Amino acid sequence: MFPEDGCRELVLNAVQHKNYLRPVSIQISVYPDRIYIYNIGEMPPEITPAERLFKKHPSVPRNPNIANTFFRAGMVEGWGRGYEKVVEVCEAAGANLPVVEADFGGLMVRIDESAKYRDLRLGLTDLSHSHATDATEDATEAVLLSLIADNPAMKQMEMVEKTGRHRATIARKLKALKDSGRIERIGSDRDGSWKILKP
């Protein structure tokens, strides 16, 4: 329905910008053709109307400690970059941009299904001879293998910078490559290097 990395960005954004002084939970509603994500908290005047989130805008974190924790954990790339990342992953996957509205005292994000997902849901596409492999994920693995071939000592954060993907995504793909026997880690995480076993 929507790229995983984009959905993750929207959920993390809701957690970072929720007004925790109000006893209102972050609300996620899932329907067959759309998803809603709502968090309580008025938009800062510097970023009004809400549509400006999809353009370059200042970072105004409501909860800097949470935002900094997510950044240090590699869950977000940088403050103020979340919606730019959503645009990038939507363009890469051919998905619709979410609709963002400042309403009900907070931010409501509506994710509509992509045309490809709609065709699958309605049975208009035959998957009987298809593989359930995401081309974007395959491309990420290919890029990581190429980076490792060029520099076996490359660290995860360098891979994040080179690919523009999340640290969590890179870690997941490296684990998948290791588990499938395509690469192995020689030495420690800090001072070791990668070895390609099967290209």
CSV table of C-alpha atoms in Angstrom, one decimal, residues 1-3 87-97 113-117 136:
chain,number,residue,atom,x,y,z
A,1,MET,CA,0.0,0.0,0.0
A,2,PHE,CA,2.8,2.4,0.9
A,3,PRO,CA,6.6,2.1,1.2
A,87,VAL,CA,8.8,12.2,-0.8
A,88,GLU,CA,12.0,10.4,-1.9
A,89,VAL,CA,10.6,6.9,-1.1
A,90,CYS,CA,7.2,7.7,-2.6
A,91,GLU,CA,8.8,8.8,-5.9
A,92,ALA,CA,11.1,5.7,-6.0
A,93,ALA,CA,8.1,3.3,-5.4
A,94,GLY,CA,5.5,5.2,-7.5
A,95,ALA,CA,3.3,5.7,-4.4
A,96,ASN,CA,1.0,8.6,-3.6
A,97,LEU,CA,2.3,11.3,-1.3
A,113,GLU,CA,-3.2,3.1,-1.5
A,114,SER,CA,-0.9,3.2,-4.6
A,115,ALA,CA,-2.4,2.2,-8.0
A,116,LYS,CA,-0.3,-1.0,-8.0
A,117,TYR,CA,-1.7,-2.0,-4.5
A,136,THR,CA,13.8,-1.6,-4.2
